[in-house]
């Protein structure tokens, strides 16, 4: 019985094989092909893509055609020794184009119609838009670009392949000569790292704070110890002497900010509010306002007299290492280990602008005493910014170390001090590094204790002070015997305008 059923009804396996074979035959013609797209849908997609991605190129085509037509007309007029009459038209075309593009910036690759070759003309440099192309380089042909200033097309030499760039205007700045600095005095007295230093506005004494938890006053002329304050229970990270009151302010890793009366030589106020160590202090030059910042990633604005907290400036995401204040906007600038610099409006307590050009921790900042600019220092670069918007001006490159402190004097000398004991002196305007000093740890210290934590110029701008890891304070002065002949400038820095990086 079972054998008869097997012959009448094929097995399930043979049925499946037949179904697979029939399916293959049915769909074999369309195998590997996608679903056909409706023509109108495809056309709409392509038009949208072209309008969205290539609208600039279409405008460039129209501009190129009109420019070359005008160029040919001018060339014919010049050959006929006639004065061109259509310069205004070229000016208008270029002006309209620049308004539409809003640049000087990087553009997408322009079409071939924009290029015109002249094999006879030699290549000359211009300060205008220039275009490169692979085939032109290979054929060693000169390249023609628009020159808006001279109302003609100029020939330039390509430098890179397949890109459209705008050449920045080059300004060659010759460095100003400065006398080199030499070590004048080494002062010892602290039993710990000298973490901060400040000079009296009257230029009579200077103050240092140390990891030995003491604040010491030194005579600026002789270097003798005058006074010692105790009161903090942890490393002192910043001290500042008020120019408007007989007060000294200090902050430490014990979360406190203290105010000391220099007439009574005792602490009179403290400011509580920070949740962790306080690393930086700044006094407003015209208001009774103190700003502090530290490991809790906020800047706290204090009323000096009332000991009240006015604002809590929030926005940083890491330790705040540097705060500076000035009379004009921005009145408060803060730098943090999150690599950001923030400009603050002190009235509203809000951030005006955030500068993100640095890639490393911003450990030091300083205002220029005569210009409306400031400088920030990180291990990647020193950067110069213009107030009040925080516009980036230029880089000062070459100090490849962890910079702990910078100072600027009225003679346009910038000093930067680093964790590895290197001390660099720069010409402010050109960025020329005219002197490098490697500090030497004093006898009894190990070689690794040659780091510099703080530095400042005195009020006369003739002496320079550093606080160091070997527990010493070093005083430098300018070399009176140096002349431009004995210490010549051996380099010229080229500054490119508007370096946006």
C-alpha atoms as one frame of an Amber mdcrd trajectory, in Angstrom:
protein
   0.000   0.000   0.000   2.804   2.379   0.874   4.614   1.683  -2.389   1.523
   2.610  -4.390   1.150   5.881  -2.515   4.825   6.689  -3.145   4.359   6.274
  -6.869   1.136   8.296  -6.978   2.250  11.231  -4.779   5.787  12.668  -5.254
   7.752  13.349  -2.098   7.915  16.782  -0.447  11.584  17.152  -1.388  10.951
  16.732  -5.119   8.118  19.281  -4.906  10.449  21.860  -3.346  13.068  21.307
  -6.034  10.512  21.874  -8.765   9.328  25.089  -7.122  12.883  26.453  -6.842
  13.594  25.672 -10.522  10.419  27.350 -11.693  11.137  30.427  -9.549  14.623
  30.729 -11.021  13.274  30.585 -14.546  10.650  33.183 -13.707  13.036  35.797
 -12.156  16.277  34.970 -13.949  15.841  37.778 -16.469  15.610  40.436 -13.699
  18.246  38.965 -11.381  20.687  41.625  -9.964  18.580  44.542 -11.232  16.853
  47.078  -8.997  13.264  48.127  -9.156  12.849  50.424 -12.200  12.394  54.069
 -11.125   9.642  56.210 -12.524  11.098  58.723 -15.006   9.509  61.832 -13.482
  10.746  60.896 -10.001  14.277  60.360 -11.285  14.234  63.676 -13.140  13.023
  65.553 -10.044  15.745  63.956  -7.887  18.511  64.918 -10.331  17.245  68.506
 -10.671  17.102  68.906  -6.895  20.631  67.567  -6.499  22.003  69.842  -9.230
  20.331  72.955  -7.778  21.463  72.172  -4.256  25.069  71.138  -4.905  26.064
  72.892  -8.115  24.315  76.259  -7.982  27.633  77.989  -7.191  29.261  76.412
 -10.227  26.385  77.570 -12.455  26.872  81.137 -11.229  30.603  80.777 -11.824
  29.905  79.676 -15.436  27.884  82.811 -16.075  30.520  84.990 -14.429  33.322
  83.298 -16.379  31.598  83.817 -19.738  30.969  87.502 -19.058  34.476  88.087
 -17.699  36.186  86.503 -20.667  34.042  88.440 -23.083  35.015  91.660 -21.321
  38.637  90.561 -21.250  38.698  89.941 -24.994  37.185  93.366 -25.608  39.813
  95.043 -23.445  42.622  93.133 -25.146  41.439  94.237 -28.569  41.196  97.842
 -27.393  44.695  97.699 -25.943  46.040  96.328 -29.219  44.378  99.193 -31.051
  45.966 101.588 -28.494  42.616 102.689 -27.252  41.752 103.425 -23.659  39.326
 100.770 -22.237  35.890 102.153 -21.619  34.311  99.199 -19.858  36.296  98.977
 -16.629  33.202  99.930 -14.682  31.372  96.919 -16.078  34.124  94.568 -14.900
  34.101  96.252 -11.464  30.353  95.786 -11.226  30.519  92.120 -12.256  33.236
  91.376  -9.725  31.489  93.333  -6.975  28.195  91.523  -7.547  29.942  88.200
  -7.564  31.789  88.927  -4.329  28.587  90.032  -2.640  26.850  86.824  -3.667
  29.701  84.626  -2.520  30.653  86.726   0.546  34.236  85.562   0.080  37.528
  85.455  -0.121  36.861  81.954   1.202  37.304  78.502  -0.204  35.064  77.809
  -3.152  34.127  74.678  -4.980  36.076  73.929  -8.143  35.246  76.406 -10.879
  34.477  75.280 -14.438  37.036  75.268 -17.238  35.521  78.360 -18.883  36.934
  80.462 -16.045  40.479  79.598 -17.117  42.322  81.183 -19.998  45.847  80.225
 -20.991  48.719  82.302 -22.214  51.870  80.344 -22.959  53.958  83.423 -23.783
  53.390  85.331 -20.563  55.692  84.582 -17.646  54.207  83.711 -14.292  53.969
  86.491 -11.743  52.590  86.482  -8.223  49.433  88.377  -7.375  47.319  88.902
  -4.294  44.119  87.701  -5.940  42.035  84.614  -6.417  43.918  81.918  -8.251
  42.867  78.578  -9.660  44.784  75.397 -10.322  44.046  72.386 -12.461  45.858
  69.091 -12.965  46.026  69.318 -16.773  47.358  72.865 -16.725  50.226  71.893
 -14.441  51.047  68.880 -16.613  51.147  70.996 -19.768  53.295  73.710 -18.072
  50.889  76.428 -19.146  50.469  79.723 -17.354  47.262  80.385 -15.503  45.078
  83.481 -15.811  43.067  84.847 -12.851  40.924  87.885 -12.209  42.686  90.954
 -10.847  39.986  93.292  -9.487  42.454  96.026  -8.532  44.063  96.442 -11.963
  40.923  95.759 -14.046  42.593  92.982 -16.008  43.342  89.281 -15.978  46.773
  88.436 -14.595  48.987  85.401 -14.930  50.085  83.548 -11.811  51.926  80.375
 -10.934  49.863  77.474  -9.537  51.023  75.890  -6.291  48.565  73.082  -5.524
  46.410  70.793  -7.612  42.685  70.761  -8.180  41.714  73.472  -5.720  40.513
  77.033  -5.708  42.149  79.194  -3.064  42.405  82.828  -2.045  45.941  84.010
  -1.430  46.225  86.057   1.755  47.940  89.409   1.679  51.480  88.998   2.977
  52.896  91.560   5.355  56.611  91.322   5.981  57.208  92.664   9.471  60.773
  93.347  10.494  61.241  92.564  14.195  62.009  95.374  16.577  65.368  94.969
  18.291  65.277  94.263  22.034  68.167  93.890  24.432  68.623  90.327  25.734
  67.897  89.531  29.363  70.407  88.152  31.844  70.125  86.650  35.308  70.560
  89.299  37.970  69.718  87.645  41.300  68.536  84.332  42.778  66.390  84.639
  45.921  65.784  81.719  48.296  63.481  81.507  51.294  60.481  79.347  50.447
  60.342  75.688  51.450  58.102  74.670  48.547  57.412  75.379  44.909  56.901
  79.081  44.185  53.503  78.987  42.453  52.580  82.672  42.067  54.129  86.121
  42.085  52.811  89.716  42.042  54.497  93.140  42.093  53.362  96.081  44.222
  51.813  98.891  42.098  54.275 101.272  43.782  57.194  99.048  42.679  58.573
  98.837  46.240  58.105  95.127  46.926  56.820  91.924  45.384  54.802  89.057
  46.850  55.130  85.306  46.312  52.901  82.370  47.223  54.187  78.851  47.628
  53.246  75.241  48.225  54.698  75.670  51.739  51.378  77.520  52.472  53.060
  80.877  53.159  52.904  84.296  51.488  56.205  86.176  51.550  56.971  89.854
  50.888  60.346  90.752  49.368  62.104  94.071  48.844  62.313  94.618  45.091
  65.589  96.558  45.187  67.597  94.294  47.501  65.706  90.990  47.372  65.540
  90.814  51.189  62.606  89.137  52.962  60.353  91.702  54.662  57.281  89.826
  55.920  55.570  86.415  55.925  51.810  85.725  56.084  50.373  82.389  57.187
  46.739  81.340  57.157  46.116  79.035  54.209  46.203  75.302  54.864  47.114
  74.219  51.328  49.187  75.293  48.314  48.725  78.966  47.434  47.985  79.282
  43.708  47.532  83.024  43.093  48.251  86.373  44.781  47.348  89.850  43.581
  47.986  93.324  45.067  45.235  95.920  44.711  46.117  99.249  43.120  43.070
 100.992  44.647  43.156  99.687  48.224  45.868  98.563  50.672  44.744  94.979
  50.161  46.338  91.728  49.082  44.177  88.872  47.793  45.208  85.235  47.765
  43.633  81.919  46.817  44.666  78.363  47.506  43.821  74.725  46.982  41.979
  74.788  50.348  38.907  76.235  48.475  39.299  79.678  50.075  39.935  83.223
  48.878  41.383  85.576  51.485  41.782  89.348  51.752  44.753  90.711  53.719
  45.067  94.268  55.052  48.581  95.538  54.314  48.312  98.333  56.859  47.489
  96.005  59.751  49.304  92.965  58.257  46.480  90.558  58.976  43.622  88.763
  57.237  40.370  90.717  57.361  37.996  88.848  55.007  37.534  85.500  53.357
  35.227  84.519  50.509  33.535  81.112  50.681  31.703  79.467  47.820  34.107
  77.429  45.725  33.580  73.678  45.863  37.212  72.805  45.149  40.662  74.351
  44.865  40.897  77.964  43.616  43.615  78.406  40.980  43.273  81.950  39.621
  42.376  85.472  40.739  41.799  88.754  38.926  40.926  92.237  40.214  38.808
  94.660  38.225  40.904  97.829  37.660  38.108 100.344  38.387  35.436  98.468
  40.397  35.506  96.791  43.802  35.101  93.406  42.149  37.183  90.257  42.492
  36.941  87.262  40.129  38.130  83.777  41.075  38.168  80.447  39.271  39.363
  76.932  39.920  38.678  73.210  39.804  34.898  73.557  40.084  34.917  74.939
  36.485  33.138  78.207  37.312  34.196  81.827  37.723  32.810  83.512  40.804
  32.457  87.304  40.890  32.705  88.797  44.396  31.908  92.177  45.927  35.143
  92.922  47.800  33.562  94.967  50.597  30.382  93.005  51.233  31.943  89.537
  50.654  28.872  88.726  48.564  28.881  86.587  45.459  27.548  88.674  42.542
  27.668  86.158  39.680  28.545  82.550  39.032  29.874  82.369  35.465  29.130
  78.851  34.256  30.128  77.338  30.927  33.547  75.751  31.207  33.764  71.971
  31.503  37.159  71.686  33.168  39.497  73.442  35.579  39.883  77.196  35.064
  43.590  78.031  35.131  43.628  81.690  34.119  41.406  84.763  34.557  42.158
  88.322  33.450  40.135  91.538  33.885  40.140  94.928  32.195  38.123  98.136
  32.310  36.596  97.755  28.838  34.679  94.970  27.166  35.174  92.113  27.599
  35.758  92.905  31.258  36.377  89.258  32.197  38.229  86.626  30.145  38.748
  83.077  31.381  40.909  80.237  30.070  40.394  76.606  30.977  41.791  73.116
  30.622  38.851  72.366  28.308  40.906  74.290  25.652  38.338  77.099  25.494
  38.535  80.817  26.193  35.341  82.592  27.230  34.594  86.310  27.161  32.051
  87.398  29.780  29.641  90.290  30.165  30.000  91.273  33.805  26.664  93.133
  33.941  24.489  90.216  32.895  26.832  87.434  33.980  26.577  85.744  30.591
  29.128  84.538  28.062  29.640  86.899  25.110  31.835  84.641  23.034  33.654
  81.307  23.188  37.011  80.922  21.431  37.859  77.350  20.487  41.036  77.791
  18.425  43.298  76.174  21.011  43.651  72.400  21.014  45.344  72.171  24.421
  44.708  73.500  27.908  44.830  77.305  28.182  47.003  77.825  31.241  47.958
  81.497  30.936  46.618  84.765  29.487  47.639  88.422  29.583  46.336  91.743
  28.267  48.720  93.970  26.346  49.303  97.115  28.465  48.965  99.516  25.500
  46.926  97.710  22.832  43.309  96.533  22.867  44.469  92.922  22.537  45.320
  89.942  24.702  47.433  86.823  24.391  46.627  83.259  25.429  49.119  80.436
  25.913  48.788  76.694  25.523  51.207  73.937  24.624  50.103  74.099  20.968
  50.611  77.850  20.367  50.531  81.355  21.729  47.616  83.173  20.134  46.890
  86.884  19.883  43.270  88.092  19.995  41.629  91.428  19.362  39.049  92.845
  21.750  36.129  93.191  22.176  34.852  90.356  19.948  37.864  88.098  20.485
  38.898  88.192  16.811  41.878  85.953  16.123  44.876  87.915  14.842  47.922
  85.644  14.667  49.898  82.777  16.119  53.234  83.025  17.892  54.732  79.588
  17.396  57.901  77.914  18.597  57.597  77.360  22.345  56.793  73.663  22.245
  56.235  73.026  25.924  53.554  73.263  28.597  53.443  77.028  29.150  52.496
  77.954  32.717  52.752  81.735  32.585  53.179  84.676  30.189  53.855  88.388
  30.686  53.879  91.415  28.353  55.579  94.753  29.013  55.142  98.204  27.481
  58.224  97.743  25.287  56.452  95.037  23.276  58.379  92.183  24.861  56.413
  88.991  25.452  57.837  86.398  27.842  56.614  82.814  28.129  57.679  80.402
  30.872  57.225  76.654  30.626  57.123  73.532  32.744  60.429  72.239  31.368
  62.384  75.282  32.560  62.473  77.067  29.200  62.005  80.829  29.136  61.371
  82.476  25.747  61.395  86.193  24.947  59.478  87.382  21.857  59.016  90.557
  19.893  55.281  91.171  20.260  54.448  92.532  16.807  56.469  90.187  14.608
  56.455  87.074  16.802  60.254  86.871  16.543  61.900  84.801  19.292  64.990
  86.865  20.119  66.133  84.931  23.206  65.809  81.506  24.808  66.921  80.743
  28.363  66.952  77.346  30.059  66.829  77.843  33.798  69.181  75.850  36.003
  67.965  74.310  39.254  69.849  75.675  42.259  72.326  73.417  44.138  70.613
  70.796  46.257  67.712  70.347  43.852  67.320  67.538  41.351  67.539  68.282
  37.622  63.795  67.761  37.177  63.084  70.707  39.486  63.806  73.335  36.835
  60.190  74.144  35.939  58.890  77.717  35.952  55.409  78.244  37.428  54.955
  82.023  37.241  56.539  85.157  35.829  55.930  88.904  35.698  57.570  92.228
  34.821  57.941  94.898  37.476  56.316  98.325  37.089  59.438  99.862  35.534
  59.472  97.150  32.826  63.226  96.792  33.466  63.170  93.732  35.717  61.639
  90.335  35.176  60.763  87.887  37.972  60.121  84.132  37.869  58.916  81.677
  40.506  60.304  78.199  40.055  60.074  74.575  41.019  63.458  74.603  42.795
  61.868  76.853  45.499  63.755  79.924  44.253  62.813  83.281  42.778  64.986
  84.489  39.915  65.313  88.119  38.883  66.422  89.118  35.373  67.374  92.465
  33.876  68.246  93.730  30.391  71.880  93.542  29.313  73.082  97.167  29.237
  76.105  96.319  27.091  74.079  94.726  24.279  73.681  96.546  20.963  72.110
  95.620  17.613  75.642  94.916  16.376  76.540  92.497  19.187  73.123  90.798
  19.172  71.781  91.175  15.607  68.360  90.077  14.425  69.022  86.970  12.338
  65.528  86.291  11.045  62.515  88.058   9.526  59.057  86.772  10.329  56.371
  86.778   7.623  52.899  87.296   8.969  49.886  86.238   6.897  46.877  88.450
   7.439  43.733  86.800   8.842  45.125  83.355   9.656  41.918  81.673  10.768
  43.127  78.610  12.606
